[in-house]
XYZ file of C-alpha atoms in Angstrom:
454
model
C -20.804 -29.392 -7.049
C -19.055 -32.972 -7.938
C -17.232 -35.250 -5.329
C -13.791 -34.317 -6.356
C -14.582 -30.745 -6.240
C -15.833 -30.927 -2.553
C -12.652 -32.944 -1.772
C -10.403 -29.983 -3.411
C -12.477 -27.489 -1.279
C -12.321 -29.586 1.720
C -8.490 -29.870 1.460
C -8.313 -26.134 0.621
C -9.840 -25.035 3.852
C -7.942 -27.359 5.705
C -4.684 -26.484 4.311
C -5.627 -22.925 4.750
C -6.459 -23.056 8.034
C -3.570 -25.088 9.054
C -1.108 -22.624 7.387
C -2.882 -19.674 9.292
C -2.437 -21.401 12.717
C 1.595 -22.287 12.205
C 3.516 -21.364 15.137
C 6.151 -18.586 15.047
C 9.246 -21.038 14.967
C 7.730 -22.777 12.177
C 7.650 -19.357 10.323
C 10.928 -18.544 11.425
C 12.641 -21.973 10.421
C 11.053 -21.711 6.960
C 11.827 -18.266 5.972
C 14.477 -16.748 8.226
C 14.188 -14.519 11.112
C 10.997 -12.416 11.661
C 11.990 -9.964 14.456
C 9.397 -9.377 16.942
C 8.875 -5.678 16.148
C 7.725 -6.670 12.406
C 3.966 -5.821 11.413
C 2.234 -5.485 8.240
C -0.057 -2.703 7.330
C -2.895 -3.189 5.076
C -5.121 0.169 4.292
C -8.748 -1.045 3.436
C -10.590 1.671 1.262
C -14.052 0.808 1.739
C -13.901 0.356 5.424
C -11.612 3.186 6.207
C -9.617 1.115 8.453
C -5.678 0.125 8.946
C -5.155 -3.842 9.769
C -2.088 -4.955 11.312
C -0.915 -8.288 10.894
C 1.593 -10.077 13.283
C 3.922 -12.067 10.559
C 4.921 -14.413 13.151
C 1.272 -15.855 13.760
C 0.212 -14.528 10.416
C -2.907 -13.362 12.628
C -4.659 -9.946 12.614
C -3.086 -8.097 15.719
C -5.284 -5.018 15.764
C -7.293 -2.914 13.197
C -6.557 0.853 13.597
C -9.975 2.959 13.572
C -9.857 5.732 10.905
C -13.500 6.146 10.892
C -15.563 8.602 13.381
C -18.381 6.216 14.442
C -19.570 5.504 18.082
C -17.782 8.624 19.575
C -21.311 9.667 20.858
C -24.029 7.681 21.820
C -26.884 9.267 19.691
C -27.859 7.853 16.341
C -26.215 10.184 14.042
C -23.076 9.183 15.025
C -23.188 5.474 15.437
C -22.301 3.053 12.584
C -25.235 0.308 13.599
C -28.608 1.925 14.659
C -31.448 -0.293 15.558
C -29.444 -3.402 14.552
C -29.281 -1.875 11.091
C -25.786 -1.282 9.358
C -25.291 0.595 6.495
C -23.428 -0.528 3.401
C -19.589 0.518 3.196
C -20.555 3.088 0.414
C -23.604 4.555 2.505
C -21.651 4.746 6.125
C -19.519 7.453 4.805
C -22.424 9.712 4.335
C -24.302 9.226 7.716
C -24.751 12.703 9.134
C -21.995 14.157 11.235
C -19.307 11.582 9.947
C -15.933 13.498 10.005
C -13.679 10.469 9.658
C -11.425 9.317 6.817
C -13.074 8.553 2.904
C -11.357 6.240 0.799
C -8.221 5.185 3.055
C -5.623 4.486 0.055
C -1.839 5.017 0.019
C 0.435 4.014 2.764
C 4.055 4.544 3.037
C 6.553 3.940 6.189
C 9.036 6.518 7.007
C 12.611 6.024 6.430
C 13.177 4.169 10.041
C 9.634 2.513 9.914
C 8.415 4.292 13.166
C 5.691 6.396 11.154
C 3.209 5.326 8.417
C 1.834 7.969 6.020
C -1.964 7.092 5.061
C -3.712 9.152 2.557
C -7.704 9.674 2.528
C -8.728 9.947 -0.998
C -12.108 11.127 -0.616
C -11.686 13.252 2.678
C -8.694 15.109 1.076
C -6.606 14.466 3.958
C -3.513 12.302 5.210
C -2.983 10.765 8.694
C 0.225 9.895 10.403
C 0.455 6.460 12.555
C 2.751 5.403 15.117
C 3.941 2.273 13.794
C 5.274 1.217 17.381
C 2.260 1.961 19.298
C -0.226 1.257 16.196
C -2.338 4.521 16.750
C -3.474 7.476 14.723
C -1.425 10.647 15.832
C -3.372 13.318 16.886
C -6.494 11.456 18.176
C -7.719 13.467 21.638
C -9.688 11.887 24.399
C -13.541 11.906 23.785
C -15.408 13.801 26.088
C -18.535 12.032 25.557
C -16.873 8.770 26.556
C -19.194 6.169 27.983
C -19.657 2.543 27.723
C -21.172 2.777 24.510
C -18.687 5.173 22.588
C -14.969 5.160 21.735
C -12.568 6.574 24.154
C -11.116 8.676 21.719
C -11.819 11.372 18.838
C -10.337 10.636 15.473
C -7.790 13.420 14.585
C -8.809 15.082 11.196
C -5.651 14.670 10.040
C -4.086 17.102 7.941
C -6.148 18.550 5.381
C -4.276 18.804 1.450
C -6.564 19.253 -1.579
C -8.223 17.397 -3.926
C -7.511 13.339 -4.551
C -4.284 12.943 -2.103
C -3.451 9.607 -3.677
C -0.003 8.230 -2.706
C 2.296 9.956 -0.186
C 5.989 9.251 0.112
C 9.174 10.062 2.554
C 11.685 11.809 1.048
C 14.906 9.479 2.039
C 16.042 11.709 5.014
C 12.471 11.579 6.282
C 12.300 15.160 6.739
C 9.638 15.679 4.190
C 6.461 14.225 3.069
C 5.503 14.416 -0.931
C 1.578 13.596 -1.478
C 0.479 13.438 -4.956
C -2.894 15.571 -5.286
C -4.147 13.351 -8.371
C -7.181 16.026 -8.660
C -5.012 19.141 -8.578
C -2.214 18.348 -10.654
C 0.254 19.259 -7.819
C 2.328 17.757 -5.052
C 2.263 18.842 -1.221
C 5.532 19.053 0.580
C 5.273 18.455 4.013
C 7.735 19.145 6.765
C 7.300 16.112 8.920
C 8.226 17.670 12.159
C 5.851 20.257 11.616
C 3.180 18.108 10.652
C 3.658 15.948 14.010
C 3.351 19.332 15.892
C 0.371 20.434 14.119
C -1.602 17.107 14.744
C -0.606 17.057 18.257
C -2.538 20.805 18.309
C 0.159 23.176 17.525
C -0.793 26.231 15.485
C 1.540 25.711 12.944
C 1.230 24.647 9.307
C 2.854 21.730 8.175
C 2.916 22.311 4.195
C 6.037 23.787 3.072
C 4.722 24.287 -0.668
C 2.883 23.038 -3.332
C 4.611 21.843 -6.163
C 3.034 22.034 -9.889
C 3.307 18.924 -11.929
C 1.592 16.671 -14.207
C -2.003 16.202 -14.836
C -3.050 13.744 -12.612
C 0.144 12.754 -10.425
C -0.098 9.253 -9.029
C 3.008 8.891 -7.028
C 6.299 10.146 -6.308
C 9.614 7.929 -5.802
C 12.825 9.500 -4.898
C 16.276 7.684 -6.243
C 18.310 6.351 -3.796
C 20.641 9.407 -3.141
C 17.312 11.334 -2.638
C 18.441 14.030 -4.993
C 15.864 13.381 -7.778
C 12.176 12.801 -7.593
C 10.091 10.832 -10.216
C 6.626 11.711 -10.595
C 4.390 9.236 -12.595
C 0.928 10.122 -13.794
C -2.731 8.351 -14.248
C -4.000 10.787 -16.845
C -0.925 11.614 -19.319
C 1.892 9.574 -20.631
C 4.330 11.581 -19.069
C 7.101 11.370 -15.991
C 8.148 14.262 -14.217
C 11.507 14.538 -12.940
C 12.434 17.007 -10.180
C 15.851 17.710 -8.790
C 15.375 17.895 -5.179
C 18.072 20.106 -4.150
C 18.285 19.672 -0.480
C 19.218 22.914 1.496
C 21.651 22.747 4.507
C 18.446 22.366 6.755
C 17.545 18.848 4.699
C 14.781 20.517 2.858
C 14.103 20.510 -0.709
C 14.051 23.567 -3.182
C 12.619 21.281 -6.027
C 13.243 22.251 -9.631
C 11.772 20.406 -12.687
C 14.874 18.692 -14.539
C 12.722 17.298 -17.328
C 9.455 15.517 -18.520
C 9.779 12.055 -19.803
C 7.516 10.889 -22.792
C 6.308 7.525 -22.105
C 3.645 7.152 -24.583
C 5.270 4.413 -26.475
C 5.132 2.403 -23.296
C 1.670 3.704 -21.864
C -0.410 4.969 -24.826
C -3.372 5.486 -22.520
C -1.601 7.116 -19.944
C -2.490 5.327 -16.794
C 0.530 4.487 -14.492
C -0.689 4.497 -10.962
C 2.750 3.037 -9.214
C 6.173 3.043 -9.634
C 9.373 2.113 -7.221
C 13.232 2.227 -7.473
C 15.147 -0.821 -7.246
C 17.187 -1.707 -4.050
C 20.696 -0.748 -5.713
C 18.921 2.408 -6.738
C 20.101 1.817 -10.626
C 16.077 1.445 -12.015
C 12.704 2.842 -11.686
C 10.040 0.533 -12.647
C 6.513 1.769 -13.530
C 3.261 -0.053 -13.752
C 0.924 0.629 -16.909
C -2.223 -0.546 -15.833
C -4.251 -0.104 -19.068
C -1.384 -1.067 -21.061
C -0.855 -4.500 -19.392
C 2.610 -4.014 -19.007
C 5.903 -2.663 -16.917
C 8.918 -0.722 -18.125
C 11.989 0.073 -16.603
C 14.392 3.258 -16.852
C 17.668 4.066 -15.781
C 17.851 6.465 -12.823
C 20.751 8.243 -14.225
C 20.270 11.345 -15.976
C 19.137 10.673 -19.681
C 16.540 7.942 -17.924
C 16.833 5.694 -20.687
C 14.310 3.008 -21.297
C 15.679 -0.324 -20.243
C 13.002 -2.664 -20.362
C 9.365 -2.882 -21.622
C 7.464 -6.206 -20.258
C 4.098 -7.373 -21.327
C 2.060 -9.140 -18.671
C -0.478 -10.600 -20.927
C -4.242 -9.436 -21.968
C -6.114 -7.799 -19.185
C -2.902 -8.365 -16.911
C -3.992 -5.072 -15.282
C -0.673 -4.691 -13.048
C -0.901 -2.894 -9.833
C 2.223 -2.562 -7.758
C 5.533 -3.911 -8.085
C 7.976 -5.287 -5.922
C 11.875 -6.447 -5.826
C 13.146 -9.491 -4.329
C 16.664 -10.134 -4.549
C 18.562 -13.359 -2.326
C 20.780 -15.922 -2.742
C 18.730 -17.989 -4.955
C 18.061 -14.947 -7.691
C 16.643 -11.738 -8.270
C 13.157 -10.821 -9.509
C 10.463 -8.100 -9.831
C 6.907 -9.090 -8.806
C 3.675 -7.261 -10.190
C 0.216 -7.720 -8.791
C -2.441 -8.493 -11.237
C -5.803 -7.218 -10.664
C -7.167 -9.755 -13.228
C -9.038 -12.602 -11.670
C -8.518 -15.995 -13.192
C -11.069 -18.988 -12.503
C -8.390 -21.573 -12.381
C -6.881 -20.750 -9.138
C -5.807 -23.498 -6.375
C -8.242 -26.024 -5.757
C -10.614 -24.243 -8.456
C -11.094 -20.960 -6.352
C -11.150 -17.827 -8.341
C -7.609 -15.847 -7.685
C -5.514 -13.286 -9.069
C -1.657 -13.597 -9.864
C 1.526 -12.249 -9.167
C 3.671 -12.220 -12.488
C 7.360 -12.766 -12.204
C 10.233 -10.997 -14.251
C 13.719 -12.415 -13.993
C 15.524 -8.866 -13.161
C 18.949 -10.836 -13.665
C 18.398 -11.339 -17.480
C 19.787 -8.995 -19.894
C 18.946 -5.433 -20.222
C 16.563 -5.089 -22.812
C 15.969 -8.941 -22.960
C 13.860 -9.167 -18.966
C 10.493 -10.705 -19.729
C 7.557 -12.094 -17.864
C 9.052 -15.677 -16.939
C 6.412 -17.120 -14.964
C 3.261 -16.329 -12.466
C 1.522 -17.755 -9.066
C -1.674 -17.422 -7.839
C -2.142 -14.568 -5.134
C -4.904 -17.000 -3.126
C -7.268 -13.886 -3.189
C -9.373 -11.695 -5.828
C -7.629 -8.478 -7.406
C -4.221 -8.592 -5.778
C -2.774 -4.722 -5.051
C -0.105 -3.969 -2.359
C 2.705 -6.425 -1.844
C 5.637 -5.926 -0.087
C 8.565 -8.117 1.266
C 10.386 -8.418 4.611
C 13.944 -6.729 4.757
C 15.533 -10.451 4.157
C 13.833 -10.601 1.108
C 12.340 -14.212 2.232
C 8.771 -13.265 2.864
C 6.116 -11.669 0.673
C 2.781 -10.372 1.619
C -0.050 -9.452 -0.814
C -3.294 -7.349 -0.323
C -6.601 -8.010 -2.311
C -9.371 -5.511 -3.153
C -12.491 -7.972 -3.710
C -13.974 -10.551 -1.136
C -13.969 -14.117 -1.026
C -16.739 -16.060 -2.878
C -19.308 -17.979 -1.586
C -18.331 -21.573 -0.754
C -14.670 -21.031 -0.347
C -12.471 -20.943 3.072
C -12.832 -17.321 4.077
C -16.236 -16.483 2.023
C -16.959 -12.828 2.162
C -13.979 -11.745 3.670
C -11.267 -9.799 2.574
C -7.659 -11.634 2.791
C -4.160 -11.136 2.973
C -1.886 -14.076 1.684
C 1.737 -14.613 2.596
C 4.582 -16.391 0.635
C 7.775 -17.514 1.465
C 9.814 -16.317 -1.165
C 13.520 -17.840 -0.385
C 13.367 -18.989 -3.906
C 11.960 -15.956 -5.522
C 11.219 -18.113 -8.733
C 9.386 -20.635 -6.576
C 7.235 -18.821 -4.055
C 5.496 -21.115 -1.425
C 2.140 -20.033 -0.289
C 2.195 -19.977 3.784
C -1.344 -18.645 4.719
C -4.512 -16.852 3.716
C -5.242 -14.153 6.573
C -8.759 -12.830 6.873
C -8.873 -9.661 7.743
C -12.093 -9.573 9.805
C -14.088 -6.818 11.517
C -13.058 -3.785 13.532
C -15.236 -3.997 16.928
C -16.918 -0.886 17.238
C -19.100 -0.372 20.189
C -22.284 -0.535 18.013
C -21.066 -3.607 16.264
C -18.473 -5.036 13.762
C -17.200 -3.013 10.689
C -15.811 -5.482 8.212
C -12.195 -4.454 7.114
C -13.078 -4.495 3.241
C -10.780 -3.636 -0.169
C -7.559 -3.539 0.728
C -5.231 -1.471 -1.256
C -1.807 -0.383 -0.101
C 0.634 -3.178 2.165
C 3.616 -2.410 3.588
C 6.113 -4.753 5.944
C 7.448 -2.475 8.577
C 10.573 -3.172 11.169
C 10.462 0.129 13.199
C 13.690 1.351 14.493
C 15.542 -0.267 11.037
C 16.128 1.237 7.592
C 13.454 0.097 5.253
C 12.699 0.689 1.515
C 12.147 4.533 1.794
C 15.503 4.994 3.451
């Protein structure tokens, strides 16, 4: 490494440390109001944890444990035994493990008080109290002691093979969960789910709705009258009429199936989201290195198809609209060597949403300050953006060996300003530290305030 490169890395490390330590008052002055209730939640697929970040300080406040380790002092139940920690991949195969496997999807309820998180490998979902930051349904650990956890993890709600993404209905009464391995959607009654998790002898599943092969995600139009379903196996989108009854529950009926093969020839659309104004639904076509946009009005006309460049590999999309512009951001999984300070980093694509329909395209990008960017979400004021990453930071970098989240000031959405790279650290278990690893979904939540799913 030459002297110039050493100096660049030294400066980058110092800048990252300074940014991470900025006081709340600075963050508020730079990016507008941050409510005391605001929190960022990140699902970590390999460690089966949820990290909670306080955006006032850009530090990890706590880690929510979805593992079942250390509920008993005997070796088969421990995470670390005789000083030996299993790899993240091997830990879920330890004898008698009953915790989450492959924590993946996450979404807030319309009022931000609940989070739904899926365990892809354990075929279940968990509900999280976003205010208390704890798993609903955990029970006191009868074997608790000085070297064990005080609670026993809830088994969540078993749904079926590969629950990929959960989505709350707009009125918050239902949770629709795509079962990617079963070609159907599980529709849950949220009130009954809460009762079931707290020990009542009720079933929370209202029905299983047949849909496309390999359903990836559901998202509702703004009125809550239509449900769009994307797939990771076929180049189609299902559209259902929700048909809410007097009790606020759905009686869904398939309205149409859209052919999107011209936009997604390989049939791999893992993520979608409707715009805040409710006029459009945007799709992420990962293997096609592209996004597309359709009208949410019946007919569902194609409005735009946006190329993101070779091997862009888009994951999630997010919308920011404020006084300085209206954009669509797309997180790119591709990692580029030419990141800030010479550190490998992914990028976030910028699409000018204010451009004429049919002419919208990628107008620029910015480095995410992490590797393989995935989940991203903005605050209610559309002045802050948080980005999750799948891969750990490389040796010789400021947060080497850590999974990181990045924060940006997007007061000018075309010129995002990097605030902080936040190392996610470890979950402190009685037997040792379990490193938070492989971040997937990220949501910014303000409990008690209507959010993006309302």
